[in-house]
GROMACS .gro file of N, CA and C in nm:
model
  135
    1UNK      N    1  -0.021  -2.641  -6.369
    1UNK     CA    2  -0.042  -2.711  -6.487
    1UNK      C    3   0.041  -2.618  -6.604
    2UNK      N    4   0.040  -2.681  -6.720
    2UNK     CA    5   0.110  -2.616  -6.827
    2UNK      C    6   0.064  -2.468  -6.842
    3UNK      N    7  -0.079  -2.462  -6.849
    3UNK     CA    8  -0.121  -2.311  -6.894
    3UNK      C    9  -0.083  -2.212  -6.789
    4UNK      N   10  -0.053  -2.255  -6.634
    4UNK     CA   11  -0.001  -2.151  -6.555
    4UNK      C   12   0.130  -2.125  -6.580
    5UNK      N   13   0.202  -2.216  -6.609
    5UNK     CA   14   0.357  -2.181  -6.668
    5UNK      C   15   0.363  -2.105  -6.791
    6UNK      N   16   0.278  -2.141  -6.889
    6UNK     CA   17   0.283  -2.037  -7.015
    6UNK      C   18   0.237  -1.896  -6.979
    7UNK      N   19   0.150  -1.885  -6.894
    7UNK     CA   20   0.113  -1.754  -6.852
    7UNK      C   21   0.218  -1.675  -6.788
    8UNK      N   22   0.306  -1.736  -6.716
    8UNK     CA   23   0.428  -1.696  -6.624
    8UNK      C   24   0.526  -1.658  -6.729
    9UNK      N   25   0.538  -1.722  -6.817
    9UNK     CA   26   0.640  -1.696  -6.926
    9UNK      C   27   0.616  -1.589  -6.990
   10UNK      N   28   0.466  -1.564  -7.032
   10UNK     CA   29   0.438  -1.454  -7.128
   10UNK      C   30   0.456  -1.328  -7.026
   11UNK      N   31   0.428  -1.324  -6.908
   11UNK     CA   32   0.439  -1.213  -6.819
   11UNK      C   33   0.595  -1.175  -6.787
   12UNK      N   34   0.670  -1.284  -6.766
   12UNK     CA   35   0.826  -1.271  -6.742
   12UNK      C   36   0.909  -1.232  -6.851
   13UNK      N   37   0.879  -1.280  -6.960
   13UNK     CA   38   0.960  -1.265  -7.092
   13UNK      C   39   0.907  -1.170  -7.171
   14UNK      N   40   0.769  -1.213  -7.235
   14UNK     CA   41   0.743  -1.142  -7.365
   14UNK      C   42   0.701  -1.005  -7.335
   15UNK      N   43   0.624  -0.973  -7.217
   15UNK     CA   44   0.585  -0.855  -7.202
   15UNK      C   45   0.688  -0.758  -7.179
   16UNK      N   46   0.778  -0.791  -7.106
   16UNK     CA   47   0.904  -0.677  -7.064
   16UNK      C   48   0.969  -0.676  -7.205
   17UNK      N   49   0.968  -0.737  -7.315
   17UNK     CA   50   1.042  -0.711  -7.462
   17UNK      C   51   0.943  -0.629  -7.534
   18UNK      N   52   0.818  -0.592  -7.472
   18UNK     CA   53   0.735  -0.487  -7.537
   18UNK      C   54   0.641  -0.572  -7.635
   19UNK      N   55   0.637  -0.709  -7.635
   19UNK     CA   56   0.543  -0.759  -7.717
   19UNK      C   57   0.376  -0.730  -7.682
   20UNK      N   58   0.313  -0.735  -7.770
   20UNK     CA   59   0.150  -0.724  -7.743
   20UNK      C   60   0.126  -0.872  -7.680
   21UNK      N   61   0.003  -0.877  -7.606
   21UNK     CA   62  -0.044  -1.000  -7.562
   21UNK      C   63  -0.060  -1.107  -7.677
   22UNK      N   64  -0.096  -1.070  -7.790
   22UNK     CA   65  -0.111  -1.180  -7.896
   22UNK      C   66   0.006  -1.208  -7.928
   23UNK      N   67   0.109  -1.119  -7.973
   23UNK     CA   68   0.246  -1.190  -7.999
   23UNK      C   69   0.298  -1.266  -7.902
   24UNK      N   70   0.281  -1.235  -7.760
   24UNK     CA   71   0.339  -1.317  -7.658
   24UNK      C   72   0.277  -1.454  -7.639
   25UNK      N   73   0.167  -1.454  -7.686
   25UNK     CA   74   0.075  -1.589  -7.678
   25UNK      C   75   0.140  -1.677  -7.784
   26UNK      N   76   0.155  -1.614  -7.908
   26UNK     CA   77   0.208  -1.699  -8.011
   26UNK      C   78   0.365  -1.733  -7.976
   27UNK      N   79   0.429  -1.654  -7.942
   27UNK     CA   80   0.568  -1.683  -7.907
   27UNK      C   81   0.577  -1.786  -7.811
   28UNK      N   82   0.475  -1.787  -7.715
   28UNK     CA   83   0.485  -1.895  -7.607
   28UNK      C   84   0.445  -2.021  -7.639
   29UNK      N   85   0.357  -2.017  -7.727
   29UNK     CA   86   0.304  -2.139  -7.812
   29UNK      C   87   0.432  -2.201  -7.897
   30UNK      N   88   0.498  -2.122  -7.959
   30UNK     CA   89   0.606  -2.173  -8.031
   30UNK      C   90   0.708  -2.223  -7.916
   31UNK      N   91   0.760  -2.172  -7.840
   31UNK     CA   92   0.845  -2.201  -7.727
   31UNK      C   93   0.789  -2.329  -7.656
   32UNK      N   94   0.675  -2.342  -7.621
   32UNK     CA   95   0.593  -2.466  -7.564
   32UNK      C   96   0.620  -2.572  -7.654
   33UNK      N   97   0.591  -2.572  -7.796
   33UNK     CA   98   0.621  -2.695  -7.880
   33UNK      C   99   0.764  -2.703  -7.884
   34UNK      N  100   0.865  -2.632  -7.893
   34UNK     CA  101   1.006  -2.642  -7.900
   34UNK      C  102   1.053  -2.730  -7.777
   35UNK      N  103   0.986  -2.683  -7.647
   35UNK     CA  104   1.042  -2.747  -7.535
   35UNK      C  105   0.969  -2.893  -7.532
   36UNK      N  106   0.849  -2.906  -7.590
   36UNK     CA  107   0.791  -3.049  -7.582
   36UNK      C  108   0.895  -3.156  -7.681
   37UNK      N  109   0.933  -3.091  -7.809
   37UNK     CA  110   1.018  -3.177  -7.868
   37UNK      C  111   1.145  -3.193  -7.816
   38UNK      N  112   1.208  -3.102  -7.748
   38UNK     CA  113   1.327  -3.104  -7.675
   38UNK      C  114   1.326  -3.202  -7.556
   39UNK      N  115   1.222  -3.216  -7.477
   39UNK     CA  116   1.218  -3.289  -7.355
   39UNK      C  117   1.153  -3.415  -7.403
   40UNK      N  118   1.129  -3.451  -7.531
   40UNK     CA  119   1.102  -3.580  -7.570
   40UNK      C  120   0.952  -3.617  -7.517
   41UNK      N  121   0.942  -3.742  -7.463
   41UNK     CA  122   0.794  -3.789  -7.431
   41UNK      C  123   0.792  -3.814  -7.284
   42UNK      N  124   0.846  -3.707  -7.197
   42UNK     CA  125   0.825  -3.693  -7.064
   42UNK      C  126   0.685  -3.701  -7.027
   43UNK      N  127   0.647  -3.678  -6.894
   43UNK     CA  128   0.521  -3.687  -6.842
   43UNK      C  129   0.438  -3.572  -6.925
   44UNK      N  130   0.316  -3.608  -6.957
   44UNK     CA  131   0.233  -3.507  -7.000
   44UNK      C  132   0.096  -3.500  -6.919
   45UNK      N  133   0.064  -3.381  -6.866
   45UNK     CA  134  -0.048  -3.383  -6.783
   45UNK      C  135  -0.170  -3.338  -6.888
   0.00000   0.00000   0.00000
């Protein structure tokens, strides 16, 4: 599901950059919204 993917993004990208968990979560949400816009109306689970 999307949640698992977002968690892996936080672990793989945000934490190595030295972000706190809260910062990483906010960044991941922004990325997620940008990806949704970019991918248009593909399947949404």
